[in-house]
Structures are given as C-alpha cells and as structure tokens.
Tab-separated table of C-alpha atoms and ligand atoms in Angstrom:
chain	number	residue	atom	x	y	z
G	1	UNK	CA	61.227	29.963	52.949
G	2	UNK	CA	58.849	29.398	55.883
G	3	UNK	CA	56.443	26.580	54.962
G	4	UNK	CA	53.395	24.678	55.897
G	5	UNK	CA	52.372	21.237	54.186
G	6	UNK	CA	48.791	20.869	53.014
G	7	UNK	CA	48.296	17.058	52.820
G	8	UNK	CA	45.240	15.190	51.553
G	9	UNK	CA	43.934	12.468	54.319
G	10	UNK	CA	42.081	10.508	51.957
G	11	UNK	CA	38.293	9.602	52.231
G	12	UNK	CA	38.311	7.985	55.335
G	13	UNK	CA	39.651	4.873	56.208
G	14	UNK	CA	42.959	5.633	58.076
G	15	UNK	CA	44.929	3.347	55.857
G	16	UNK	CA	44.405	5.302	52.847
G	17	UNK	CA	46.534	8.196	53.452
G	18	UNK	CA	49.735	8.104	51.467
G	19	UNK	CA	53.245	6.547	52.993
G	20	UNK	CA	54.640	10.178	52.499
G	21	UNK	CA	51.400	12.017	53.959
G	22	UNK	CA	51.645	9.979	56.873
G	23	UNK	CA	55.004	9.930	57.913
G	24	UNK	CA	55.049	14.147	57.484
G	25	UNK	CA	51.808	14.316	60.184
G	26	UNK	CA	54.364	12.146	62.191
G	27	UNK	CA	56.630	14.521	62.213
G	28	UNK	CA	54.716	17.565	62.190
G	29	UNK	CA	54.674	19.714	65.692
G	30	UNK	CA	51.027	20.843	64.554
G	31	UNK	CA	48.766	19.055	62.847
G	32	UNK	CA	45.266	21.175	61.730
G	33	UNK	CA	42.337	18.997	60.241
G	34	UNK	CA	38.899	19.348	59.925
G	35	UNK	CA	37.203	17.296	62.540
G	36	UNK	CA	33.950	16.813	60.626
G	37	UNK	CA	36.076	15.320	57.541
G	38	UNK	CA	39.407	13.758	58.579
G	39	UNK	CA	39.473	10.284	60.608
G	40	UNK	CA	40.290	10.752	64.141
G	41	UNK	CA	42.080	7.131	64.194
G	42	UNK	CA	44.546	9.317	61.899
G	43	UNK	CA	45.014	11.859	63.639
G	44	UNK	CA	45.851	10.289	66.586
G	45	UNK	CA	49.182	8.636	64.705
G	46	UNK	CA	50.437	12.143	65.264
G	47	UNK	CA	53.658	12.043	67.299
G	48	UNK	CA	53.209	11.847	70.965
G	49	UNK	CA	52.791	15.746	72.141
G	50	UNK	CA	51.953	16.621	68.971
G	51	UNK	CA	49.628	20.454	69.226
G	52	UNK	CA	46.514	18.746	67.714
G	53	UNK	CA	44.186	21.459	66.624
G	54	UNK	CA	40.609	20.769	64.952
G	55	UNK	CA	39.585	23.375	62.319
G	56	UNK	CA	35.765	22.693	61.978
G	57	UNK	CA	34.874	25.572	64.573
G	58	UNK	CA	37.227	28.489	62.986
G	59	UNK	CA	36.638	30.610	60.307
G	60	UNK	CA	39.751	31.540	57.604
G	61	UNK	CA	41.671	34.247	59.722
G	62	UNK	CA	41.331	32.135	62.655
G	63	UNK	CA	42.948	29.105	61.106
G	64	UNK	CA	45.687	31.057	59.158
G	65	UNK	CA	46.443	33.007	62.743
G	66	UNK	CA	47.378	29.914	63.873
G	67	UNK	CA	49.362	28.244	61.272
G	68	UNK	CA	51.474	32.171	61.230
G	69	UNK	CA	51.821	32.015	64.806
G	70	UNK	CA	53.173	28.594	64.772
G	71	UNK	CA	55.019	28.732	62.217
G	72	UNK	CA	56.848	31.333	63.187
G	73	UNK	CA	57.749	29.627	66.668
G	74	UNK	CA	59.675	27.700	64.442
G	75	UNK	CA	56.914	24.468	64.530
G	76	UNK	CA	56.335	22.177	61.088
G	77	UNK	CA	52.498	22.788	60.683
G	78	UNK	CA	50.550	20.129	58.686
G	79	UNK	CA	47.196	20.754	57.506
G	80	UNK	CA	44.928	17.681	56.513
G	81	UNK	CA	42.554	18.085	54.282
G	82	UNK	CA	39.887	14.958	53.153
G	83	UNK	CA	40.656	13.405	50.613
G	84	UNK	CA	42.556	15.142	47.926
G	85	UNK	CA	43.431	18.603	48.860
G	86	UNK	CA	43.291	19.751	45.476
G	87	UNK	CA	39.359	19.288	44.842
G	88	UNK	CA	36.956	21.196	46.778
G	89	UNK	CA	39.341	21.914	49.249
G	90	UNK	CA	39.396	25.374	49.536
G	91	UNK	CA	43.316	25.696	50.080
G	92	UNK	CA	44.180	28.732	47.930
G	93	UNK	CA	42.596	30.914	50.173
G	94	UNK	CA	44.691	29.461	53.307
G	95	UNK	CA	47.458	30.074	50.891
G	96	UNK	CA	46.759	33.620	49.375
G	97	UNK	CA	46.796	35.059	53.697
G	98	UNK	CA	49.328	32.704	54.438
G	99	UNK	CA	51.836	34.252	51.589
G	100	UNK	CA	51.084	37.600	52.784
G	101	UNK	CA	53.103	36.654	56.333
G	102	UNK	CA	55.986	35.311	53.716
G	103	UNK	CA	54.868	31.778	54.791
G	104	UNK	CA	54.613	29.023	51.576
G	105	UNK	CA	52.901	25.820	51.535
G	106	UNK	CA	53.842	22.341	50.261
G	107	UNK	CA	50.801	19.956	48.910
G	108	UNK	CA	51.028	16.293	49.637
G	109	UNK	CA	48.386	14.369	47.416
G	110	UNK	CA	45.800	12.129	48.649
G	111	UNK	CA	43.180	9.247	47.498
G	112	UNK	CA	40.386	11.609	46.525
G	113	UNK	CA	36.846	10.136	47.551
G	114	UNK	CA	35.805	10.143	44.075
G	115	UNK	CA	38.070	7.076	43.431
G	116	UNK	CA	37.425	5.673	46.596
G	117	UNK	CA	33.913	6.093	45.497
G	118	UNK	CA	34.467	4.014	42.373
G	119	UNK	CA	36.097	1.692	44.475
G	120	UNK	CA	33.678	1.134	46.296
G	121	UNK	CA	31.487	-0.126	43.339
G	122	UNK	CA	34.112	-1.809	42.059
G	123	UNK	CA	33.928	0.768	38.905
G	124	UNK	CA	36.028	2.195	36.303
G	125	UNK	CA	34.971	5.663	35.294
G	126	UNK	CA	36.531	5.080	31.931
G	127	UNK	CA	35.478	2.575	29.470
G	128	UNK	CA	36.829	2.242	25.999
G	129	UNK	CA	34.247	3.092	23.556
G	130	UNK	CA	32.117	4.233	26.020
G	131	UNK	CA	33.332	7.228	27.619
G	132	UNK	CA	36.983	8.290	27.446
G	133	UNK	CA	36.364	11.355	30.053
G	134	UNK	CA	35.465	11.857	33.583
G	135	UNK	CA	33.685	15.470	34.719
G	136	UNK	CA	34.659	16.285	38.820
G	137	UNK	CA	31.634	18.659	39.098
G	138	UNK	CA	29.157	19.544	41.400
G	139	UNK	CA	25.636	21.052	40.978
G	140	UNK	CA	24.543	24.928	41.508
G	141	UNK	CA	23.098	24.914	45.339
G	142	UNK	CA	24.218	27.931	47.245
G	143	UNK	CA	27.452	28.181	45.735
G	144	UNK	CA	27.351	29.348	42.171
G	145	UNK	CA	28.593	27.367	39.515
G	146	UNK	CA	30.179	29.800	36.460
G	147	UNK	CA	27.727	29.649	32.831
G	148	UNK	CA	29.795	27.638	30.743
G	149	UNK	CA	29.905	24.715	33.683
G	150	UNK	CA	26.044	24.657	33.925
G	151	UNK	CA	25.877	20.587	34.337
G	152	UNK	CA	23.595	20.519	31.296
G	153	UNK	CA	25.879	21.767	29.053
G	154	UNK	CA	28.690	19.455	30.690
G	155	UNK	CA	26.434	16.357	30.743
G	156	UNK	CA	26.108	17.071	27.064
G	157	UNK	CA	29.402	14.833	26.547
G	158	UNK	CA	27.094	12.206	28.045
G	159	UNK	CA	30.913	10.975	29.632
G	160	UNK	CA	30.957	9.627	33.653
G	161	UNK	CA	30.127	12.586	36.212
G	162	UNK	CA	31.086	12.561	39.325
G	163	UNK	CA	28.841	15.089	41.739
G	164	UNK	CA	30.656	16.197	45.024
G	165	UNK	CA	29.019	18.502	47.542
G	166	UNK	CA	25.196	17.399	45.532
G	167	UNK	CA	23.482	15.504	47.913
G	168	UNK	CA	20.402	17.756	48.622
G	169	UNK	CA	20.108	19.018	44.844
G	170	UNK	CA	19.271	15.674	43.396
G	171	UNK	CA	16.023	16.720	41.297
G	172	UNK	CA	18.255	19.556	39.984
G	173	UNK	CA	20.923	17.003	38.880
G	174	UNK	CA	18.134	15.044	37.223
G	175	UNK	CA	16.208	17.482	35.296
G	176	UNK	CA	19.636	18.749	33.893
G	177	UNK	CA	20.784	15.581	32.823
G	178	UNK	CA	17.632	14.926	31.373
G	179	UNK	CA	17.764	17.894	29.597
G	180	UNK	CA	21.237	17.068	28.420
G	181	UNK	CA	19.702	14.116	26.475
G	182	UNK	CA	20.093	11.005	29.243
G	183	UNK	CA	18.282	8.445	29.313
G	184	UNK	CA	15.991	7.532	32.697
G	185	UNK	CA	17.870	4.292	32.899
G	186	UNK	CA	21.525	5.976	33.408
G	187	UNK	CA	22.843	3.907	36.365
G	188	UNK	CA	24.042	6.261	39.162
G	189	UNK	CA	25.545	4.862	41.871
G	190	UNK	CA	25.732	7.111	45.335
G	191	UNK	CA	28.048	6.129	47.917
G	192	UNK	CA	27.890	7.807	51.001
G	193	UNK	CA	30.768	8.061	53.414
G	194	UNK	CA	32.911	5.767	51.022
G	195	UNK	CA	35.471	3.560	52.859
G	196	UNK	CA	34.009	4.620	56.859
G	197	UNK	CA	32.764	1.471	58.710
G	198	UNK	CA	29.071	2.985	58.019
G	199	UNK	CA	29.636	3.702	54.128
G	200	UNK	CA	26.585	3.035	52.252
G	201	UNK	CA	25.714	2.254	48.635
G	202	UNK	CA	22.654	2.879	46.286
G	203	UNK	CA	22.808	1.889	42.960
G	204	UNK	CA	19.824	3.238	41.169
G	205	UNK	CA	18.814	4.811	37.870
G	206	UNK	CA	18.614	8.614	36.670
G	207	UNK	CA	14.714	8.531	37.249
G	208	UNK	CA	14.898	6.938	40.819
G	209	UNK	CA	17.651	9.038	41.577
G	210	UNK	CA	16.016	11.666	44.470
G	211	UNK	CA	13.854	9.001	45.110
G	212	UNK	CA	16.348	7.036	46.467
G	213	UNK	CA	18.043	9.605	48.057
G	214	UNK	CA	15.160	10.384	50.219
G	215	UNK	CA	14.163	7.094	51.343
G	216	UNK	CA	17.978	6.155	52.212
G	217	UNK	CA	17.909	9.429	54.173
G	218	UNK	CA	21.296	10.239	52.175
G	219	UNK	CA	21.839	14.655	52.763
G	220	UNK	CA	25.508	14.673	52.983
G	221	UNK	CA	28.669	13.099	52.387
G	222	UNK	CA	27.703	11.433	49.555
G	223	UNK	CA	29.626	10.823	46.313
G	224	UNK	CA	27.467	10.512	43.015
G	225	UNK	CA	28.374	9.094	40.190
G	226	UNK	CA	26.449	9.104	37.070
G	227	UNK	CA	27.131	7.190	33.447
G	228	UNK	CA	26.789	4.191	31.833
G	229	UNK	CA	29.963	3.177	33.154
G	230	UNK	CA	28.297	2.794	36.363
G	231	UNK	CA	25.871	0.060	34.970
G	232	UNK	CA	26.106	-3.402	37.011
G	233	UNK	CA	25.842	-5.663	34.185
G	234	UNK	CA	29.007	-3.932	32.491
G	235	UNK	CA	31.234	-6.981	32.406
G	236	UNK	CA	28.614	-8.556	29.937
G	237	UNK	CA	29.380	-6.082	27.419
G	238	UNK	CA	32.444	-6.786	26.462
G	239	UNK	CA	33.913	-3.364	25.453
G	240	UNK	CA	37.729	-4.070	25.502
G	241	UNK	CA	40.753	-1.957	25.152
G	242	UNK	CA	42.977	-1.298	22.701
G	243	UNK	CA	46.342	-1.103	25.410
G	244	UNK	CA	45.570	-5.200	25.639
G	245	UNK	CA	44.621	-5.844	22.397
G	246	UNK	CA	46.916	-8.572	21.131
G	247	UNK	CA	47.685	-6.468	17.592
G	248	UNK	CA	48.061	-3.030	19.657
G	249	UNK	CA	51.953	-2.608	19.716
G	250	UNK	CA	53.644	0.345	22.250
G	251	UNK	CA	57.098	0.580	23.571
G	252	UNK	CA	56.837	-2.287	26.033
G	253	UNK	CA	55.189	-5.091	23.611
G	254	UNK	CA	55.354	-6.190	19.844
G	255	UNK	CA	52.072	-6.478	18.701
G	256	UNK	CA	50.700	-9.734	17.047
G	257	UNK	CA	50.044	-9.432	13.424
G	258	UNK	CA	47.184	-10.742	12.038
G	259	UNK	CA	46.180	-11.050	8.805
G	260	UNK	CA	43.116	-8.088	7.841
I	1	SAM	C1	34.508	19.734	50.652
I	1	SAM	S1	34.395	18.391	49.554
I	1	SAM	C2	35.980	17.686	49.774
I	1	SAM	C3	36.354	16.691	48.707
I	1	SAM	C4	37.704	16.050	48.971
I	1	SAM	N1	38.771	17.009	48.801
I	1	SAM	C5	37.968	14.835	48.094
I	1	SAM	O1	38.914	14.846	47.292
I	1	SAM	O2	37.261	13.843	48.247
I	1	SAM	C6	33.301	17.322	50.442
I	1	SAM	C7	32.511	16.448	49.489
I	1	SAM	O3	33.338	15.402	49.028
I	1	SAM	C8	32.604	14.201	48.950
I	1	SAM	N2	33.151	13.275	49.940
I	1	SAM	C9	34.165	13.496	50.807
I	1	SAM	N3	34.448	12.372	51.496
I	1	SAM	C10	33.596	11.419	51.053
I	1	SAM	C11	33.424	10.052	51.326
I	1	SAM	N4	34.181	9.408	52.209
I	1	SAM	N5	32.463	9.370	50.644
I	1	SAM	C12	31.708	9.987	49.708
I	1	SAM	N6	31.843	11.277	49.400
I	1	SAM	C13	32.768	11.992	50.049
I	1	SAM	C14	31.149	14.544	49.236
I	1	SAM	O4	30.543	14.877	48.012
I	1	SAM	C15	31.306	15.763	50.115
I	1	SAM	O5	30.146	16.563	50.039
C-alpha cells in the first residue's frame, strides 16, 4: 500500500528528533511541516532537492491534495508534526481523506514538549507517594472539551497536569483547580517555547498563576504544568521509591532482607 510517514519533530531544538525520524526526512522526496511549529534548522537536513513544502498557510484539503498528488508521482512524503504527533496533532483527519485515495500512513514518534517541558525544570511528573499519574489535558477555550474531562473533575485526582494549548485561559485553569480542592500554593511551572534558544521559565504558585502569565507576556506556546511534583524544594522531601529500595526484589535484583 501507498504510504505517507507522519513523524513527530520534537519540541524544538533540532537535536531532539529521533535517529529514525531523522534519517526518514532524509530520505523523503517531500517533506510537509508546519512552519509556525517545526524548527527550520531541521528542516533544512532534508536531502538536497528535497520539495520542501510549509503547511501553516493551507487548510486540510489543501494539504492532503498535496500529499495524494505526490504520492501518487511515486514521491516518499513525510509529514512533521511538533513534537509528538500523537497529542494534539490533529493527524486522524489527514488520515481519514488520505485513506479515501487508498493512501496509508506510518507514525514515527517524537519527544513530546510535555517532557521536554519537565526537562526543562529538571522535573519528574511522577513521584512515589505523591502522585503515581500524569493528566495530558488542556482547558475548554474555543475548542470544547467533552463533560466527563471538565479539568475539575480531572484535577480531582489532585495527580501532575500538564495543560497544552492553555495559555490565554489561565484564570479558568485556576478557579477549576481550586474548585477541585488545590491548594493556592500548588507549584506550577510554565515553560514557554521549551528547548528554543528563547525558551522561558516561570515557576509560580496556583494563586499567582495568571498573574504571572500576564506580566511575562506568556499567550502561546507555553507548556503548564501543575502539581506538587513541580515544587522546587522536592529533593528535601525525601519520598523514595520502592524499584531502589534495597528490600524491593524484581527479576533483575535479590532484594536485601532485613529483619521487620
Ligand atoms: C498543537 S499542540 C501540539 C503538541 C505537540 N504534538 C507535542 O507533543 O508537544 C501545541 C501546544 O503544545 C505545546 N507546545 C508545543 N511545543 C512547545 C514547546 N516547545 N514548549 C512548550 N510548549 C509547547 C503548547 O501548549 C502549544 O500550545
């Protein structure tokens, strides 16, 4: 079968696609990204006369025309999405038209900014005996978010959220969380643009959060993430792991006994 490959770019930084990601836009005849997303300093490790086509301008049929067309000249046609393809990056619809011309896709992964997010506050989103869970959410703007995902009743888990696509509905996000029980104090830390020379931090607290937003001018590409785990000071608090504890056995290591 006809294919295209769908493959995530990563957040930013050209270094942080994956090996396999990188050496199919090499290849590729075509490569399709969204210019408002996707580095350019990727990009232009396509292969020399590589069709290089930038996607920000087109609407669906427009884009999908263009893979068909291509595709059907017998060209390998790479779309790049930011960061992973598989979150918020409306794919399935590319995919639904695309199968209708007997065309399939292939989905290469790729380092989705919410990691490179946490990365970039030197975080882990999981704590033992603090929160086992991470919620990928965003909050209800213009696009609807179903009942039973309202982020009150999700922040009711009181786990790590991370907010995509949230950036302007900040006092939103706070008066649900709020509602959900959290304290003012919850650390949130934003990171805009994660891993681009001009990425920019702001740690702050639930109560401070829009606040901070508007007085770091921060409306867009921003990442938030929201939890305890985000608290600076959580090396002092010594929550540990059972995978390391020294009586924890699993198939790789004997655990120590110790006497109860
Ligand atoms: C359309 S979604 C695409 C998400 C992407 N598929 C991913 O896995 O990161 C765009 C949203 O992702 C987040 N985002 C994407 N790149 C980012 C980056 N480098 N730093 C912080 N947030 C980013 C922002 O919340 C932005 O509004």
């Amino acid at each position: 079968m006809k294919k295209i490959w769908i493959i995530g770019a990563g957040p930013g930084d050209p270094d942080l696609i994956t090996v396999k990601g990188l050496k199919l836009m090499q290849q590729a005849d075509v490569v399709m990204y969204t210019d408002s997303l996707v580095n350019e300093e990727l990009v232009a490790m396509a292969k020399p006369g590589a069709e290089i086509i930038r996607t920000a301008g087109m609407h669906l049929q427009e884009m999908v025309d263009c893979m068909v067309g291509f595709v059907n000249e017998g060209k390998m046609v790479v779309r790049m999405h930011t960061g992973d393809p598989a979150m918020y990056g409306a794919t399935m619809e590319q995919v639904a038209l695309l199968k209708e011309h007997g065309i399939g896709y292939e989905v290469v992964p790729g380092v989705s900014s919410v990691f490179a997010s946490a990365a970039a506050v030197g975080a882990e989103l999981t704590i033992p005996d603090l929160t086992q869970t991470l919620i990928l959410t965003r909050a209800e703007g213009r696009t609807p978010v179903p009942e039973l995902e309202k982020l009150r009743l999700l922040a009711s888990h009181h786990c790590t959220i991370a907010l995509f696509l949230s950036a302007t509905l900040t006092k939103k996000i706070v008066k649900e969380l709020q509602e959900a029980g959290w304290a003012d104090d919850t650390p949130v830390a934003v990171i805009q643009r994660a891993t681009w020379p001009d990425q920019k931090i702001v740690r702050t607290t639930l109560i401070e959060l829009d606040e901070a937003m508007r007085v770091n001018g921060i409306r867009k590409h921003a990442m938030i993430l929201a939890g305890w785990t985000l608290d600076p000071a959580i090396h002092e608090k010594n929550y540990r792991s059972k995978l390391y504890d020294a009586t924890f056995t699993h198939g790789f290591r004997k655990g120590v006994k110790v006497d109860d």
